[in-house]
Amino acid sequence: MAIESMDNRDEETPLVVDFSESETPKNRTRDVHVLSAAFLLVFLAYGAAQNLETTVNSEGNLGTVSLGILYVSFAFFSLFASLVVRFLGSKNAVVLGTTGYWLYIAANLKPTWYTMIPVSVYMGFAASIIWVGEGTYLTSIARSHARDTELHEGTVIGNFNGEFWAVFALHQFVGNLITLAVLPKGMKGSTSSTTFLFIVFLCSMTLGTILMCFIRKTDDKEVKVSEDSYASFYSAVASRLKSVILPLLDVRMLLVIPLIAYSGLQQAFVWANYTKDIVNPILGEAGVGGAMAVYGAFDAICSLAAGRLTSGIKSITIIACSGVFFQALIFLWLWLKYSATSGVLGVLYPLLMAAVLGIGDGVLNTQLSALLALLFKHDTEGAFAQLKVWQSSAIAVVFFLSPAVTLQTMVTIMLVAIFVALISFLFLTLKVEKAFS
């Protein structure tokens, strides 16, 4: 009778036992914490190394050229990154992506044209999949969290992106403090200190990679390719190659591209021109770490605040425009009458610029991610791939231009980019708001 009773119960209400870890709101917030901490450990090493690259590898402009090639490679592989992310899954993509950063830091232990250039090309590929994977993963768990908790999707996406970018932005603060501790008297003639610094960075990246393995896989609609079906593989390739072009036929993407490109330009300006032409002449090479620590601290604070305030297209418009406006004031200052001075003001001015530029970067990072997640729900991987294509292309342009043009010319380019980006972005938001209304 007991067996028969159980059979009847099975027919009416099937009992399903799942021994895997259940996907709950608590687990998703845990995944955001783990993902953020892992990216912090990886990028505190890479970010600080990138800030020093043009100085420690100045012979023959090896550092500048390697970074330029890196971002050209990043732009190229971003065209196909969504295919790789769909094939691997977003978790596997971010884990694999860390290998490129690890090899780049390792190459700096023996920096030559034969080590730095090939690794820069590979890192471009790794960077493309880690960032498309990150955007896809974070958006996927945010949507699941919003659905299960019955919260507004835009608010959850804003909160998750706010936390991630706030923790991520700390990489500039923490990484550059480590640089200050290891290289307190500058880098000239301190080869052993530089080597030790890069070994510390490798340890940090290794810990970050291990931590990345602890995030859970999500149902982010990865398109898995059957091992015994080459036809399905070629079909997937053709589909994703087509998706590289299709977003450019979407008016919304065309209108947001100028803001994406500007976000890349302003990052590269800080890494290349700000550190070389504004900080170094006044504070010296050792002062680069301190100025970038200030930049990272304000970047982190504003990333968290902007993420918490994000709730939809209207809030994104207000926050993004505010961040760009503050950066525009700095560029106008540099364009009209800024000149290096001595004394306390000479030290405070570069730090003030670092703070305001960090505010703008934190705002743009959170708001662009939230905007793409809201506008392109049907193709999250493709949208974030476009983000990295245009960002990295803009960064590469600055690295190749900076040795050949003056600071005044770069500032003029930044002001023109701001004007075009704001006009295009405001037209986009008006168009979207009209469509919703």
XYZ file of C-alpha atoms in Angstrom:
437
model
C 0.000 0.000 0.000
C 2.847 2.350 0.846
C 4.378 1.822 -2.562
C 1.068 2.276 -4.298
C 0.430 5.465 -2.331
C 3.763 6.830 -3.368
C 3.064 5.973 -7.020
C -0.220 7.867 -6.873
C 1.541 10.846 -5.325
C 4.134 10.793 -8.125
C 1.454 10.852 -10.773
C -0.305 13.840 -9.227
C 2.624 15.931 -7.923
C 6.005 14.754 -9.200
C 8.748 14.893 -6.595
C 11.977 16.293 -8.071
C 15.139 16.172 -6.022
C 17.966 18.432 -7.203
C 21.282 17.835 -5.474
C 22.987 20.767 -7.219
C 23.329 24.127 -5.483
C 20.021 25.945 -5.819
C 19.918 29.300 -7.538
C 18.607 31.733 -4.943
C 18.771 35.532 -4.528
C 21.341 34.997 -1.763
C 23.552 32.946 -4.063
C 23.319 35.560 -6.817
C 24.413 38.392 -4.548
C 27.250 36.130 -3.383
C 28.270 35.649 -7.024
C 28.404 39.428 -7.509
C 30.670 39.730 -4.445
C 32.986 36.949 -5.663
C 33.121 38.220 -9.256
C 33.896 41.758 -8.071
C 36.653 40.614 -5.700
C 38.225 38.410 -8.382
C 38.318 41.251 -10.919
C 39.834 43.516 -8.254
C 42.704 41.076 -7.639
C 43.384 40.653 -11.354
C 43.128 44.288 -12.361
C 44.911 45.907 -9.426
C 47.969 44.223 -10.915
C 47.251 44.996 -14.557
C 46.057 48.568 -13.935
C 49.145 49.564 -11.966
C 51.409 47.842 -14.492
C 49.693 49.674 -17.355
C 50.242 53.031 -15.633
C 53.983 52.262 -15.415
C 54.338 50.604 -18.812
C 55.432 53.661 -20.791
C 58.060 54.439 -18.126
C 59.585 51.068 -17.256
C 59.657 50.033 -20.939
C 60.500 53.401 -22.474
C 63.396 52.166 -24.628
C 62.250 52.216 -28.239
C 58.738 53.089 -26.986
C 58.239 49.375 -26.268
C 55.667 50.051 -23.547
C 53.584 52.456 -25.636
C 53.711 50.270 -28.754
C 52.815 47.103 -26.836
C 49.783 48.820 -25.302
C 48.718 50.162 -28.697
C 48.966 46.689 -30.234
C 47.122 45.237 -27.238
C 44.125 47.493 -27.756
C 44.098 47.012 -31.530
C 43.973 43.272 -30.874
C 41.292 43.868 -28.241
C 39.161 45.758 -30.769
C 39.573 43.088 -33.447
C 38.776 40.103 -31.238
C 35.831 41.907 -29.655
C 34.078 41.506 -33.006
C 33.981 37.748 -32.415
C 34.036 37.643 -28.611
C 30.291 37.034 -28.317
C 30.680 33.809 -30.323
C 33.415 32.575 -27.974
C 31.411 33.551 -24.888
C 28.311 31.747 -26.157
C 30.385 28.682 -26.967
C 32.248 28.580 -23.641
C 29.617 30.077 -21.356
C 30.134 33.355 -19.533
C 31.810 31.820 -16.465
C 34.352 29.845 -18.480
C 35.019 32.910 -20.625
C 35.986 35.122 -17.683
C 38.208 32.398 -16.206
C 39.997 31.824 -19.536
C 40.331 35.575 -20.017
C 42.519 35.932 -16.916
C 45.297 33.935 -18.604
C 46.083 36.793 -20.991
C 46.579 39.253 -18.139
C 48.765 36.776 -16.255
C 51.020 36.272 -19.291
C 51.277 40.033 -19.895
C 52.552 40.654 -16.367
C 54.908 37.668 -16.677
C 56.308 39.090 -19.938
C 57.251 42.271 -18.067
C 59.764 40.245 -16.044
C 61.795 40.032 -19.260
C 60.436 42.793 -21.503
C 61.649 42.436 -25.086
C 59.993 42.828 -28.467
C 59.882 39.014 -28.710
C 57.978 38.611 -25.422
C 55.814 41.724 -25.156
C 54.356 41.900 -28.674
C 53.061 38.291 -29.011
C 51.663 38.406 -25.479
C 49.975 41.746 -26.223
C 48.184 40.184 -29.198
C 46.995 37.240 -27.092
C 45.939 39.511 -24.270
C 43.739 41.433 -26.696
C 41.842 38.183 -27.295
C 41.698 37.392 -23.571
C 40.477 40.887 -22.717
C 37.688 40.680 -25.289
C 36.205 37.491 -23.851
C 36.661 38.427 -20.188
C 34.750 41.699 -20.627
C 31.962 40.333 -22.831
C 31.700 37.413 -20.403
C 31.529 39.776 -17.418
C 28.787 41.902 -18.949
C 26.775 38.846 -19.964
C 27.193 37.113 -16.596
C 26.271 40.156 -14.515
C 23.227 40.953 -16.656
C 22.021 37.345 -16.519
C 22.111 37.047 -12.733
C 20.603 40.537 -12.352
C 17.600 39.582 -14.490
C 17.118 36.310 -12.615
C 17.381 38.139 -9.306
C 14.830 40.766 -10.380
C 12.412 38.073 -11.584
C 12.604 35.979 -8.403
C 12.467 38.896 -5.966
C 9.874 40.850 -8.002
C 12.090 43.935 -8.049
C 12.399 46.421 -10.910
C 14.865 45.029 -13.455
C 16.554 48.376 -14.086
C 17.127 48.903 -10.369
C 18.706 45.469 -9.887
C 20.929 45.876 -12.959
C 22.009 49.282 -11.647
C 22.749 47.918 -8.168
C 24.725 44.919 -9.428
C 26.710 47.058 -11.878
C 27.236 49.681 -9.186
C 28.762 47.172 -6.789
C 30.897 45.537 -9.460
C 32.292 48.787 -10.859
C 32.836 50.267 -7.391
C 34.939 47.288 -6.312
C 36.628 47.133 -9.707
C 37.518 50.844 -9.560
C 39.438 50.187 -6.346
C 42.059 48.426 -8.456
C 43.608 51.794 -9.291
C 43.678 52.749 -5.603
C 45.044 49.457 -4.228
C 47.383 48.690 -7.129
C 49.014 52.096 -7.067
C 49.427 52.000 -3.281
C 51.340 48.746 -3.769
C 53.460 50.499 -6.395
C 54.214 53.327 -3.956
C 55.202 50.828 -1.269
C 57.534 48.818 -3.498
C 58.939 51.741 -5.520
C 59.032 54.564 -2.959
C 61.913 56.418 -4.585
C 60.979 56.087 -8.238
C 62.056 53.424 -10.688
C 65.266 54.622 -12.275
C 68.056 52.185 -11.550
C 65.824 49.942 -9.414
C 65.510 46.877 -11.627
C 65.284 44.513 -8.652
C 62.408 46.521 -7.139
C 60.550 46.524 -10.444
C 60.996 42.755 -10.767
C 59.722 42.227 -7.228
C 56.716 44.449 -7.978
C 55.713 42.351 -10.997
C 56.122 39.141 -8.949
C 53.694 40.584 -6.374
C 51.317 41.389 -9.236
C 51.547 37.797 -10.527
C 50.596 36.461 -7.076
C 47.579 38.778 -6.979
C 46.450 37.653 -10.434
C 46.803 33.996 -9.476
C 44.569 34.499 -6.440
C 42.041 36.362 -8.593
C 41.917 33.542 -11.132
C 41.374 30.938 -8.398
C 38.586 33.049 -6.881
C 36.939 33.413 -10.304
C 36.437 29.650 -10.414
C 34.028 29.845 -7.453
C 31.279 31.780 -9.228
C 28.387 29.575 -10.292
C 27.391 28.909 -13.872
C 24.239 30.708 -14.911
C 21.468 30.225 -17.406
C 22.725 32.982 -19.691
C 21.494 31.190 -22.796
C 24.894 30.029 -23.986
C 24.679 28.422 -27.395
C 26.524 25.148 -26.870
C 27.968 23.445 -29.906
C 27.533 19.726 -30.116
C 30.847 17.888 -30.310
C 29.579 15.641 -33.072
C 27.785 18.271 -35.098
C 30.053 20.378 -37.301
C 27.013 21.706 -39.110
C 25.704 23.295 -35.933
C 29.141 24.787 -35.284
C 29.355 26.445 -38.696
C 25.781 27.619 -38.292
C 26.685 29.231 -34.971
C 29.762 30.880 -36.498
C 27.727 32.283 -39.377
C 25.079 33.491 -36.973
C 27.565 35.309 -34.750
C 29.463 36.829 -37.686
C 26.154 38.163 -38.898
C 25.487 39.590 -35.431
C 28.685 41.633 -35.691
C 27.084 43.660 -38.478
C 23.447 43.627 -37.361
C 23.928 45.822 -34.253
C 25.343 48.537 -36.526
C 22.004 48.550 -38.356
C 20.250 49.393 -35.095
C 19.856 53.158 -34.740
C 20.103 52.889 -30.954
C 23.555 51.315 -31.178
C 24.744 53.920 -33.686
C 23.628 56.681 -31.331
C 25.337 55.207 -28.263
C 28.658 54.462 -30.045
C 29.987 58.066 -29.712
C 29.561 57.885 -25.916
C 31.204 54.443 -25.854
C 34.133 55.785 -27.881
C 34.464 58.797 -25.577
C 34.569 56.507 -22.532
C 37.589 54.785 -24.088
C 39.238 58.091 -25.036
C 38.976 59.507 -21.516
C 40.429 56.330 -19.965
C 43.390 56.330 -22.338
C 43.911 60.070 -21.800
C 44.354 59.398 -18.079
C 46.727 56.463 -18.628
C 48.835 58.089 -21.340
C 48.610 61.902 -21.283
C 47.560 62.790 -17.748
C 50.288 60.712 -16.103
C 52.990 61.777 -18.586
C 52.223 65.466 -19.186
C 50.528 66.606 -15.956
C 51.594 64.385 -13.050
C 55.164 63.438 -13.981
C 56.515 67.008 -14.532
C 55.274 68.106 -11.087
C 55.208 65.046 -8.836
C 57.758 62.876 -10.610
C 57.538 59.213 -11.550
C 56.868 58.132 -7.952
C 53.922 60.554 -7.813
C 52.100 58.714 -10.611
C 51.057 56.008 -8.140
C 49.676 58.543 -5.656
C 47.709 60.495 -8.268
C 46.251 57.323 -9.750
C 45.307 56.130 -6.256
C 43.209 59.291 -5.868
C 41.702 58.650 -9.307
C 40.817 55.079 -8.332
C 39.291 56.068 -4.984
C 36.889 58.594 -6.544
C 36.181 56.202 -9.408
C 35.109 53.536 -6.889
C 32.959 55.865 -4.775
C 31.109 57.263 -7.787
C 30.642 53.837 -9.367
C 28.848 52.645 -6.235
C 26.776 55.829 -5.881
C 25.819 55.945 -9.574
C 24.817 52.289 -9.528
C 22.565 52.816 -6.511
C 20.843 55.770 -8.179
C 20.182 53.958 -11.466
C 16.568 52.924 -12.057
C 15.889 53.428 -15.767
C 16.667 55.403 -18.914
C 15.852 58.777 -17.353
C 18.180 58.298 -14.386
C 20.931 56.978 -16.683
C 20.631 60.130 -18.808
C 20.950 62.479 -15.839
C 23.831 60.604 -14.186
C 25.839 60.055 -17.386
C 25.503 63.668 -18.514
C 26.584 64.895 -15.070
C 29.736 62.770 -15.135
C 30.678 63.900 -18.646
C 30.006 67.529 -17.697
C 32.490 67.379 -14.808
C 35.141 65.909 -17.079
C 34.424 68.620 -19.665
C 35.259 71.260 -17.037
C 38.696 69.705 -16.535
C 39.386 69.605 -20.269
C 38.273 73.224 -20.645
C 40.619 74.167 -17.805
C 43.516 72.417 -19.532
C 42.605 73.950 -22.904
C 42.181 77.566 -21.724
C 44.675 78.454 -19.021
C 46.174 75.581 -17.032
C 49.918 75.710 -16.455
C 52.147 73.824 -14.045
C 52.862 75.797 -10.863
C 55.052 75.252 -7.834
C 54.068 75.039 -4.186
C 50.976 73.537 -2.630
C 48.699 74.426 -5.554
C 51.107 72.735 -7.940
C 50.529 69.484 -6.034
C 46.798 69.958 -5.459
C 45.853 70.717 -9.067
C 46.869 67.297 -10.500
C 45.145 65.541 -7.578
C 41.975 67.584 -8.127
C 42.025 66.611 -11.805
C 42.490 62.955 -10.829
C 39.444 63.117 -8.553
C 37.147 64.697 -11.168
C 38.354 62.410 -13.970
C 37.754 59.440 -11.654
C 34.202 60.647 -10.983
C 33.469 60.762 -14.710
C 34.971 57.331 -15.355
C 32.983 55.707 -12.544
C 29.759 57.212 -13.877
C 30.398 56.148 -17.481
C 31.326 52.567 -16.553
C 28.152 51.925 -14.574
C 25.751 53.813 -16.823
C 26.959 52.371 -20.135
C 26.672 48.825 -18.776
C 23.182 49.478 -17.430
C 22.114 51.236 -20.641
C 23.199 48.359 -22.902
C 21.596 45.795 -20.590
C 18.266 47.642 -20.779
C 18.274 48.471 -24.491
C 19.608 45.201 -25.944
C 17.956 42.429 -23.960
C 17.714 40.239 -27.070
C 21.498 40.179 -27.655
C 23.439 41.012 -24.505
C 26.666 39.381 -25.738
C 26.558 41.324 -29.019
C 25.902 44.625 -27.235
C 28.799 44.208 -24.810
C 31.022 43.091 -27.681
C 30.250 46.370 -29.461
C 31.046 48.220 -26.224
C 34.530 46.738 -26.116
C 35.133 47.112 -29.871
C 34.629 50.857 -29.788
C 36.177 51.431 -26.367
C 39.356 49.553 -27.190
C 39.606 51.140 -30.649
C 39.461 54.588 -29.060
C 42.081 53.592 -26.463
C 44.409 52.303 -29.182
C 44.089 55.599 -31.076
C 45.230 57.555 -28.015
C 48.223 55.286 -27.360
C 49.406 55.605 -30.950
C 48.750 59.366 -31.089
C 50.122 60.442 -27.701
C 53.848 60.249 -28.624
C 53.233 62.361 -31.751
C 50.842 65.128 -30.620
C 50.866 67.794 -27.915
C 48.738 67.840 -24.780
C 46.786 70.785 -26.209
C 45.885 68.777 -29.311
C 44.716 65.801 -27.235
C 42.566 68.054 -25.059
C 40.965 69.541 -28.194
C 40.161 66.025 -29.422
C 38.583 65.223 -26.046
C 36.354 68.312 -26.130
C 35.140 67.543 -29.655
C 34.446 63.939 -28.617
C 32.415 65.134 -25.608
C 30.286 67.410 -27.773
C 29.510 64.693 -30.330
C 28.885 62.054 -27.631
C 26.460 64.208 -25.649
C 24.435 65.312 -28.681
C 24.114 61.718 -29.892
C 23.326 60.334 -26.428
C 20.650 62.923 -25.665
C 19.002 62.258 -29.029
C 19.013 58.524 -28.202
C 17.406 58.967 -24.793
C 14.738 61.299 -26.191
C 13.992 58.754 -28.903
C 13.756 55.894 -26.374
C 11.621 57.877 -23.932
C 9.251 58.819 -26.765
C 8.976 55.179 -27.790
C 8.138 54.128 -24.203
C 5.601 56.900 -23.779
